[in-house]
Amino acid sequence: MTQIMVNKFRADVSSRQPDIFPIFAETVAKIDEADADGCEVTRHIGYATVDAILDAAVDIVPRDIENILHRIGCANHLLDTMYDYAHRGLDIDDVTKKISVLMQSAAKGLADAYEIDMRATRLDFYLPQRTDQQN
């Protein structure tokens, strides 16, 4: 399973518009299968893969609604992580930055998908676009 996932990810990332959502969906299906089969090793590999996909999602602007919703889900997951870190007295700066980038890229993805001019509508007031984002 892992080798197939790595090869698919490499193929998708090399395109001009990387699409990590199918990899995420396939990985979650494998986690569900592992849960049903009681296979802890496959389950742990699946969760590690999902974490790697989340880390990659921070740097890729989503281009379709599934990927936009995935980024929002990633940000929501990181809110739980941030709460856990804060509760344990750990540093939350990296998690906070990831959440911010995910939300900004989701907004950019929506604006691009629906051809919304963020500047003309002044939606850029709360959602300034990063200049280093991948297009």
One Martini backbone bead per residue (centre of mass of N, CA, C, O) as a GRO file, in nm:
protein
  135
    1MET     BB    1   0.058   0.061  -0.023
    2THR     BB    2   0.285   0.274   0.014
    3GLN     BB    3   0.413   0.265  -0.271
    4ILE     BB    4   0.166   0.359  -0.425
    5MET     BB    5   0.135   0.628  -0.281
    6VAL     BB    6   0.407   0.748  -0.356
    7ASN     BB    7   0.378   0.733  -0.665
    8LYS     BB    8   0.123   0.904  -0.688
    9PHE     BB    9   0.234   1.156  -0.553
   10ARG     BB   10   0.461   1.210  -0.750
   11ALA     BB   11   0.279   1.240  -1.000
   12ASP     BB   12   0.102   1.476  -0.892
   13VAL     BB   13   0.328   1.686  -0.814
   14SER     BB   14   0.444   1.719  -1.115
   15SER     BB   15   0.221   1.879  -1.171
   16ARG     BB   16   0.079   2.192  -1.200
   17GLN     BB   17  -0.187   2.058  -1.035
   18PRO     BB   18  -0.204   1.936  -0.753
   19ASP     BB   19  -0.372   1.625  -0.625
   20ILE     BB   20  -0.442   1.501  -0.293
   21PHE     BB   21  -0.729   1.388  -0.243
   22PRO     BB   22  -0.721   1.094  -0.355
   23ILE     BB   23  -0.509   1.003  -0.150
   24PHE     BB   24  -0.672   1.059   0.100
   25ALA     BB   25  -0.920   0.881   0.038
   26GLU     BB   26  -0.759   0.615   0.013
   27THR     BB   27  -0.634   0.617   0.297
   28VAL     BB   28  -0.899   0.617   0.460
   29ALA     BB   29  -0.997   0.349   0.346
   30LYS     BB   30  -0.756   0.188   0.465
   31ILE     BB   31  -0.819   0.253   0.758
   32ASP     BB   32  -1.099   0.123   0.763
   33GLU     BB   33  -0.997  -0.160   0.693
   34ALA     BB   34  -0.804  -0.189   0.935
   35ASP     BB   35  -1.022  -0.163   1.148
   36ALA     BB   36  -1.191  -0.410   1.054
   37ASP     BB   37  -0.924  -0.611   1.069
   38GLY     BB   38  -0.718  -0.523   1.306
   39CYS     BB   39  -0.472  -0.347   1.172
   40GLU     BB   40  -0.233  -0.157   1.318
   41VAL     BB   41  -0.012  -0.107   1.109
   42THR     BB   42  -0.189   0.008   0.880
   43ARG     BB   43  -0.313   0.228   1.050
   44HIS     BB   44  -0.047   0.383   1.115
   45ILE     BB   45   0.032   0.432   0.824
   46GLY     BB   46  -0.220   0.592   0.750
   47TYR     BB   47  -0.183   0.824   0.956
   48ALA     BB   48   0.096   0.910   0.851
   49THR     BB   49  -0.006   0.979   0.567
   50VAL     BB   50  -0.211   1.194   0.648
   51ASP     BB   51  -0.001   1.381   0.777
   52ALA     BB   52   0.162   1.424   0.514
   53ILE     BB   53  -0.070   1.546   0.354
   54LEU     BB   54  -0.116   1.787   0.535
   55ASP     BB   55   0.164   1.911   0.498
   56ALA     BB   56   0.132   1.942   0.185
   57ALA     BB   57  -0.132   2.121   0.181
   58VAL     BB   58  -0.004   2.392   0.273
   59ASP     BB   59   0.157   2.426  -0.031
   60ILE     BB   60  -0.133   2.383  -0.180
   61VAL     BB   61  -0.347   2.502  -0.400
   62PRO     BB   62  -0.663   2.467  -0.446
   63ARG     BB   63  -0.883   2.368  -0.747
   64ASP     BB   64  -1.119   2.225  -0.585
   65ILE     BB   65  -1.368   2.141  -0.372
   66GLU     BB   66  -1.235   1.896  -0.239
   67ASN     BB   67  -0.969   2.042  -0.165
   68ILE     BB   68  -1.096   2.267  -0.001
   69LEU     BB   69  -1.231   2.085   0.209
   70HIS     BB   70  -0.971   1.953   0.299
   71ARG     BB   71  -0.839   2.212   0.416
   72ILE     BB   72  -1.058   2.264   0.625
   73GLY     BB   73  -1.018   1.992   0.769
   74CYS     BB   74  -0.725   2.037   0.846
   75ALA     BB   75  -0.773   2.287   1.018
   76ASN     BB   76  -0.962   2.150   1.217
   77HIS     BB   77  -0.759   1.942   1.317
   78LEU     BB   78  -0.550   2.159   1.416
   79LEU     BB   79  -0.725   2.273   1.640
   80ASP     BB   80  -0.702   2.024   1.818
   81THR     BB   81  -0.396   2.028   1.838
   82MET     BB   82  -0.371   2.310   1.961
   83TYR     BB   83  -0.532   2.253   2.215
   84ASP     BB   84  -0.349   2.027   2.318
   85TYR     BB   85  -0.088   2.190   2.334
   86ALA     BB   86  -0.190   2.415   2.521
   87HIS     BB   87  -0.276   2.227   2.755
   88ARG     BB   88   0.042   2.118   2.770
   89GLY     BB   89   0.240   2.377   2.706
   90LEU     BB   90   0.288   2.401   2.409
   91ASP     BB   91   0.386   2.496   2.110
   92ILE     BB   92   0.168   2.678   1.851
   93ASP     BB   93   0.292   2.825   1.602
   94ASP     BB   94   0.296   2.611   1.373
   95VAL     BB   95  -0.007   2.545   1.381
   96THR     BB   96  -0.111   2.830   1.331
   97LYS     BB   97   0.022   2.865   1.054
   98LYS     BB   98  -0.115   2.629   0.910
   99ILE     BB   99  -0.403   2.728   0.944
  100SER     BB  100  -0.371   2.992   0.793
  101VAL     BB  101  -0.278   2.873   0.522
  102LEU     BB  102  -0.521   2.688   0.472
  103MET     BB  103  -0.736   2.913   0.469
  104GLN     BB  104  -0.611   3.086   0.244
  105SER     BB  105  -0.607   2.861   0.026
  106ALA     BB  106  -0.909   2.809   0.027
  107ALA     BB  107  -0.988   3.093  -0.060
  108LYS     BB  108  -0.829   3.093  -0.324
  109GLY     BB  109  -0.966   2.847  -0.449
  110LEU     BB  110  -1.248   2.971  -0.454
  111ALA     BB  111  -1.183   3.225  -0.614
  112ASP     BB  112  -1.079   3.071  -0.863
  113ALA     BB  113  -1.327   2.883  -0.918
  114TYR     BB  114  -1.532   3.162  -0.909
  115GLU     BB  115  -1.405   3.429  -1.006
  116ILE     BB  116  -1.296   3.605  -0.758
  117ASP     BB  117  -1.228   3.934  -0.666
  118MET     BB  118  -1.077   4.009  -0.381
  119ARG     BB  119  -1.021   4.313  -0.419
  120ALA     BB  120  -1.294   4.422  -0.536
  121THR     BB  121  -1.458   4.292  -0.277
  122ARG     BB  122  -1.266   4.305  -0.011
  123LEU     BB  123  -1.178   4.006   0.090
  124ASP     BB  124  -0.869   4.083   0.154
  125PHE     BB  125  -0.884   4.195   0.441
  126TYR     BB  126  -0.883   3.890   0.582
  127LEU     BB  127  -0.739   3.757   0.296
  128PRO     BB  128  -0.444   3.765   0.240
  129GLN     BB  129  -0.210   3.706  -0.001
  130ARG     BB  130   0.038   3.514  -0.062
  131THR     BB  131   0.341   3.541  -0.246
  132ASP     BB  132   0.448   3.217  -0.201
  133GLN     BB  133   0.240   3.075  -0.352
  134GLN     BB  134   0.126   2.815  -0.519
  135ASN     BB  135  -0.016   2.781  -0.866
   0.00000   0.00000   0.00000
